[in-house]
Amino acid sequence: MKWRIVLGLLAVVVITGVGAYVAISEEARMAAFTEAYHARQIETGGALFEARCRTCHGPQGTGIEGVAPAINSPELFSGQRLQAIGFSGTMQDYLKGVISAGRPVPSAGTNYPQRMPAWGESYGGPLRDDQIDALVAFIMNWQGEAGPAATAPASEAVGTDIHVALPPGDAPAGAALADSLGCTGCHMLSTVGPGWMAQGQEPGIGSRAASRLEQADYTGEATSPEEYLVEAILQPQAYLVAGYESVPMPGNYGQQLTAQQLADLVAYLLSLH
Amino acid sequence: MSEAEVQAQPGVLTRVPMSRREFLYYLWGVSMALFMAEAGGALVWFALPRFREGEFGGVFSVPVEQVPAADADPGEFPAGRFWLVNLGEASVTDPRQPQDYPMAGGVRAIYKVCTHLGCLYRWVPVNERFECPCHGSKFLRSGTRIDGPARRNLDTFLIQAVDEAGTVLAESEQDPETSEARSLELPPSTVALRIDTGDRVRGGPNSKPGGGR
Amino acid sequence: MALFRLHLPLLDEIKAKGVRRALTDKADDVVTRVTAGLNIREVRGVLRDDAPARPNPRLKPHAEGFWLHMKPTYYHNLVDGLYPTFRLGWLSTFFFAFEILTGVFLMFYYTPSPLVAYEDMLNLLSNVPFGRLMRDLHKLGAEVMVAVVALHMLRTFVTGSYKKPRQFTWATGVILLGVTVVLSFSGYLLPWDQLSLWAVTIGASMFEAIPPEVVGRAVNLIVRGAPEIGAGGLLRFYLLHIIGLPLVGILALGVHYYKVILHGHSLPPEAEEVGVDTAKRVPMDRRTYFMPQILTRELFYVAGLTAILVGAAAFFYHAPLEPHADTLVTPLHTTAPWYFLWVQGMLKLGDKVLWGLIVPGVMTGLLLVLPYIEVGPSRRYADRRVGLSIGALSVAVLAVLSYMGTPWYAVQTSADQEAIAELVPQTHPGPLRLAPWDDLVVGTYEAGQWQNAPNATLQELLRIFQEGVERVESPERTSPSGVIVIEDWQNGLRKITLRVLWTETATGRPGENSQSVYLHRDSGYGQGE
């Protein structure tokens, strides 16, 4: 019978040992599980995106012109889009909110004919909260990848010289470019950047360009309305319109645009009286 | 008399030697006691709630832009249950500040709960002090009590100033004399503050009328 | 003059007998109270396995204490070891207590709502120290307990221990079997993953099938709290699991164990006459006393079993967690827990009322009344050949039915879906998800050319796929082929598309079935989910 006592003693020692071993490796295991589950969320999100979102937003989320905007976009991941609409939460909060509640009213500066439907269960949609979390994880996983920005090849970028000679510009092409680059997000309603459209007594930017040049506080180097607009796009820091100093306009459009694109944009802006 | 009979007699202190079997039983008992102790510890660890970042009890990240200006009204952070105060010249040299608790300039994260009986006190700009609506305890911007039935200064949380990469540039220390957390001066390249709401520093004892130990 | 005096009896004793003696006597007193009747000398006597004094003080903890009150003071030495009962009844009780203990700890971190149950499981596994171990122990204990309880019933049947005077003991045992199985089944639902939801939906549907229709519908609504299993069902199953069934179980166990002790553990058939209470007639020379022999054995079993269970749960056995329950999608090859496979097998035979309700009901009824209809006077194996044969046949039939309950029998879907499901099953990770991510090289691969794949992992996957694809060949579909396309989709994420292609013999047109799955580098399948 003594062997039972010894074996019993050994068994308790074994339990204690295994318990200690588990205790030591618990923190690492929990962290590994969190990471693994996040990866599986991305997988689930990928499948959901393919099933639900691809038809409007494109297989890689780059948007389909006239149908739905790009989600896989540097303008989203840099925080620009959130700033433009004044959203104060995190990017994940924003995505979760848009996917759950949809867009019954079009966003400022856009006019996609199809409204984004509400996907969240609490808004009458088909997706549970955890499925929407999975979609958000999948979308956020695009961050950090070289996004499909409108980057011109280095040799063709127009550069930052505001006196550069420009080819004739095509205003409708410029209007489309302003949409796809996301300019309208800040400049449509003048909450972030000066609005382009005429508002009340204030004329559109096409007419304002000339009057700005004459202002006493003008600090730039442009000598004509065209140059003023070129300077505003290539070197936004040259002159800041009063009241819009706080949110800086991105200063790298010189590297992103070709001369033709810039010309198209300027032509479009000049047409807005 | 046989050994059994000797043992059976009351009042006889016989020293019976421990047999091997008995010893093994005691050893087994000790191992079970040790296991129970380990299991107790594991159970406590199992049962203690853990807080993720952004939950009260965890760490809150506040961008440096949201820190109030020196001597301005405190910034409220309801999710984290704390006020952020920035002590500038005026707060440091405030004549109402009790001598026992001299203040240095810098940022403090003050727990929103009054140290008297748990109500949430308010900031009253007109009087430039915190006032608790329940029983009238009053505290300065620095968190030091100057009046009312509270018996200690407001509790604070430890702050870390981090830069863009997340490296800790500075963190608040505890004053060995008053056992309170010192104000934290933010280094210039600070991008955000990390406030650990799981680690609360109790306010120092303060029960004299007008404030003081 | 003092207004009141502190009167410590201990101080009086110290004054009377001296410190040492007083303290020893006090310790003696404490030990006697704790053990309900044994002083230090007598405890040491137990530990040393000395012969007990007369009158035997070791009977006092049983007679006067609470914890050992029902426990017999001695066993017949024919049934004090592992044979012939294998201590299966004791094991069943051990597992019941084990499940209660682990279950109570799990309750710290669980809320029975479909909105948070699954997230609670994730939290348990990712943010609670020992969370996974506790869950694995609970699940492992549950699976083993069902097996142990079933084996206990089988042993009791084989040794004929259900006969007079133990008929009602057997009946309470059948109730306990039901309690155990339903406890395991109700616990199944709680994680609220795909396996939970659909396995329990199938089982709960049996209630809906109860004729007449109005009764079936009412019972279904009461059990599920709604026409389908949702928030109401989860809460009701949870209440059943944590308090309803445990209460019934404890009461039934009380009656069951009391009767076991009353009549005594049944001895091997040669040693015992049917209809006789052996408990009261154990000769002095055949007694194995509880203290210390049986107590040591039981402590040894507890220690050993706990060590085995903890070791198994820590290193080998990990309870799976499938994706979140989806009330709109039933996974292919979803299956019942193993102890219900026989029912699932029967359900494939025909009408669900007959095979799902009537037959199991009749079987359970027969089990319940067995001791009252099988009243043969002998427990010897030689005299019970018919009964033992029927028992063996029943076990065999249950095994066959259980096989029929598995997905391999009669629920095979079309061959192309089966080929895809071989690689990416919907109920467990499967070979594709378990393959090393780095070996899934980007490219397009034909299953027929599996030997040319760049590495062994891809060769194996393609070979399995090819085997499934070849089964697509049929009079209606010819020249089947399979293709696996692996693309880089996102940072660390690959999209793998499985395509099965064939030609329709009737029209000559091509047919295709394809399914894509996304795999992330860090998703870590096969690491004990």
XYZ file of C-alpha atoms in Angstrom, chain C residues 6-267:
262
model
C -11.165 38.239 30.319
C -11.645 34.549 30.913
C -9.543 32.333 28.697
C -9.945 28.674 29.632
C -6.623 28.031 27.999
C -4.860 30.116 30.626
C -6.449 28.049 33.390
C -5.202 24.882 31.774
C -1.729 26.269 31.410
C -1.763 27.107 35.068
C -2.955 23.633 35.979
C -0.829 21.464 33.707
C 2.047 23.520 32.471
C 2.455 25.130 29.017
C 3.564 22.084 27.057
C 0.860 19.783 28.255
C -1.828 22.400 27.916
C -0.889 23.145 24.323
C -0.710 19.495 23.374
C -4.105 18.891 24.902
C -5.488 21.886 23.076
C -4.097 20.601 19.775
C -5.565 17.227 20.557
C -8.914 18.861 21.180
C -8.809 20.752 17.884
C -7.844 17.666 15.917
C -10.624 15.665 17.531
C -13.181 18.258 16.586
C -11.905 18.567 13.030
C -11.828 14.820 12.417
C -15.096 14.334 14.318
C -13.725 11.897 16.819
C -10.053 11.064 16.360
C -7.391 12.581 18.568
C -3.786 13.000 17.513
C -2.712 9.609 18.711
C -5.539 7.921 16.885
C -4.843 9.912 13.711
C -1.244 8.834 13.854
C -2.465 5.294 14.378
C -4.426 5.556 11.142
C -1.421 6.917 9.305
C 0.791 4.180 10.654
C -1.792 1.542 9.728
C -1.681 0.225 13.290
C -4.417 -2.062 14.449
C -7.194 0.082 15.820
C -7.948 0.243 19.499
C -11.094 -1.356 20.859
C -13.728 0.090 20.654
C -12.648 1.226 17.194
C -12.368 5.035 17.254
C -12.178 5.131 13.445
C -15.924 4.623 13.229
C -16.602 7.921 14.956
C -15.916 10.266 11.999
C -18.468 8.274 10.051
C -21.052 8.104 12.789
C -20.705 11.633 14.131
C -19.288 13.644 11.248
C -21.081 15.150 8.251
C -18.688 14.524 5.432
C -18.173 10.817 6.035
C -21.653 10.104 7.271
C -22.849 8.262 4.198
C -19.504 6.689 3.447
C -19.298 3.097 4.668
C -16.769 2.426 7.419
C -15.603 -0.674 5.643
C -15.889 -2.349 2.273
C -16.016 -6.069 1.538
C -12.505 -6.974 0.520
C -13.753 -8.453 -2.755
C -14.729 -5.000 -3.952
C -12.070 -2.794 -2.406
C -9.838 -2.622 -5.473
C -10.100 -1.821 -9.139
C -11.739 -5.109 -9.994
C -14.590 -5.949 -10.522
C -16.176 -2.501 -10.593
C -13.167 -0.582 -11.910
C -14.401 2.017 -9.449
C -16.506 3.457 -12.262
C -19.196 4.699 -9.914
C -16.586 6.510 -7.839
C -15.106 7.894 -11.061
C -18.474 9.218 -12.142
C -18.847 11.092 -8.872
C -15.289 12.395 -9.133
C -15.988 13.801 -12.567
C -19.240 15.343 -11.421
C -17.380 17.217 -8.683
C -14.545 18.055 -11.095
C -16.980 19.545 -13.587
C -18.732 21.581 -10.900
C -15.415 23.026 -9.733
C -14.052 23.916 -13.172
C -17.488 25.089 -14.244
C -17.834 27.539 -11.381
C -14.516 29.146 -12.310
C -15.581 29.430 -15.931
C -18.724 31.204 -14.790
C -16.556 34.166 -13.737
C -16.055 35.030 -17.373
C -19.229 34.036 -19.169
C -22.488 35.805 -19.951
C -25.216 33.757 -21.678
C -26.145 36.230 -24.410
C -25.581 35.632 -28.137
C -24.210 39.166 -28.343
C -21.329 38.526 -25.952
C -20.948 34.763 -25.418
C -18.469 34.266 -28.229
C -16.526 37.386 -27.264
C -16.411 36.009 -23.720
C -14.811 32.838 -25.080
C -12.249 34.928 -26.960
C -11.581 36.940 -23.816
C -11.197 33.759 -21.794
C -8.622 32.467 -24.232
C -6.746 35.726 -24.787
C -6.970 37.744 -21.591
C -7.530 35.381 -18.672
C -4.540 33.556 -17.139
C -5.303 29.810 -17.005
C -8.426 30.512 -19.040
C -7.626 28.012 -21.734
C -6.562 25.384 -19.223
C -9.785 25.778 -17.269
C -11.881 25.463 -20.409
C -9.937 22.473 -21.697
C -10.228 20.747 -18.314
C -13.961 21.341 -18.282
C -14.482 20.041 -21.812
C -12.176 17.050 -21.337
C -13.846 16.198 -18.055
C -17.251 16.351 -19.720
C -16.278 14.025 -22.553
C -14.669 11.521 -20.191
C -17.591 11.697 -17.785
C -20.103 10.629 -20.405
C -17.882 7.674 -21.292
C -17.330 6.743 -17.647
C -21.023 6.919 -16.819
C -21.865 4.752 -19.818
C -19.182 2.219 -18.887
C -20.457 2.182 -15.312
C -23.905 1.288 -16.578
C -22.434 -1.396 -18.813
C -20.474 -2.923 -15.942
C -23.521 -2.887 -13.702
C -25.491 -4.651 -16.387
C -22.818 -7.268 -17.050
C -22.434 -8.169 -13.371
C -26.191 -8.267 -12.948
C -25.962 -5.800 -10.089
C -29.297 -4.293 -10.993
C -31.179 -7.224 -9.544
C -32.986 -7.331 -6.274
C -32.536 -5.466 -3.912
C -30.866 -2.882 -6.145
C -33.578 -2.252 -8.737
C -34.274 1.323 -7.733
C -30.587 2.061 -7.565
C -30.420 1.126 -11.222
C -33.426 3.330 -11.995
C -31.829 6.364 -10.355
C -28.718 5.476 -12.298
C -30.592 5.728 -15.585
C -31.830 9.136 -14.469
C -28.237 10.110 -13.733
C -27.213 8.923 -17.190
C -29.841 11.212 -18.684
C -28.686 14.078 -16.478
C -25.076 13.572 -17.541
C -25.843 13.444 -21.237
C -28.132 16.488 -21.160
C -25.590 18.371 -19.028
C -22.984 17.712 -21.687
C -25.409 18.657 -24.442
C -26.547 21.903 -22.811
C -22.964 22.917 -22.167
C -22.230 22.362 -25.844
C -24.327 25.377 -26.792
C -22.662 27.873 -24.487
C -19.597 28.896 -26.551
C -22.016 30.021 -29.282
C -19.813 28.976 -32.156
C -20.972 27.193 -35.308
C -20.544 23.741 -33.797
C -22.571 24.703 -30.728
C -25.426 26.273 -32.566
C -26.008 23.590 -35.170
C -25.334 20.513 -33.062
C -27.823 21.747 -30.484
C -30.324 22.872 -33.128
C -30.404 19.339 -34.463
C -30.887 17.888 -31.009
C -33.470 20.430 -29.934
C -35.425 19.766 -33.101
C -36.302 16.422 -31.638
C -38.534 18.237 -29.195
C -40.381 19.833 -32.020
C -41.064 16.408 -33.464
C -43.006 15.218 -30.427
C -46.476 14.228 -31.579
C -49.139 15.592 -31.491
C -48.027 18.698 -33.256
C -49.381 21.126 -30.707
C -47.397 19.484 -27.900
C -44.254 19.342 -29.965
C -44.472 22.996 -30.852
C -45.093 24.039 -27.262
C -42.218 21.966 -25.910
C -39.938 23.333 -28.613
C -40.826 26.909 -27.701
C -40.319 26.297 -24.001
C -36.940 24.662 -24.522
C -35.650 27.175 -27.045
C -37.446 30.288 -25.875
C -38.190 31.059 -29.540
C -38.871 29.127 -32.749
C -35.117 29.035 -33.413
C -32.289 28.925 -30.951
C -31.359 32.495 -30.062
C -31.047 34.628 -26.954
C -33.899 32.890 -25.144
C -32.590 29.437 -25.934
C -29.079 30.237 -24.845
C -30.260 31.586 -21.511
C -32.529 28.607 -20.867
C -29.867 26.110 -21.787
C -27.449 27.977 -19.537
C -29.842 27.798 -16.594
C -30.412 24.121 -17.254
C -26.683 23.604 -17.351
C -25.615 25.480 -14.232
C -28.482 24.896 -11.827
C -31.385 22.867 -13.183
C -29.571 19.673 -14.064
C -26.949 19.893 -11.271
C -29.754 20.086 -8.705
C -31.542 17.090 -10.186
C -28.194 15.318 -10.440
C -27.251 15.954 -6.832
C -30.606 14.763 -5.574
C -30.570 11.661 -7.752
C -26.958 11.020 -6.791
C -27.879 11.292 -3.146
C -30.590 8.671 -3.467
C -28.409 6.500 -5.685
C -25.396 6.527 -3.389
C -27.478 6.063 -0.272
C -28.969 2.914 -1.713
C -25.555 1.692 -2.812
C -24.376 1.959 0.763
C -27.570 0.598 2.197
C -27.346 -2.630 0.263
C -23.587 -2.624 0.012
C -21.451 -2.676 -3.108
C -22.504 -5.653 -5.145
C -20.027 -8.483 -4.875
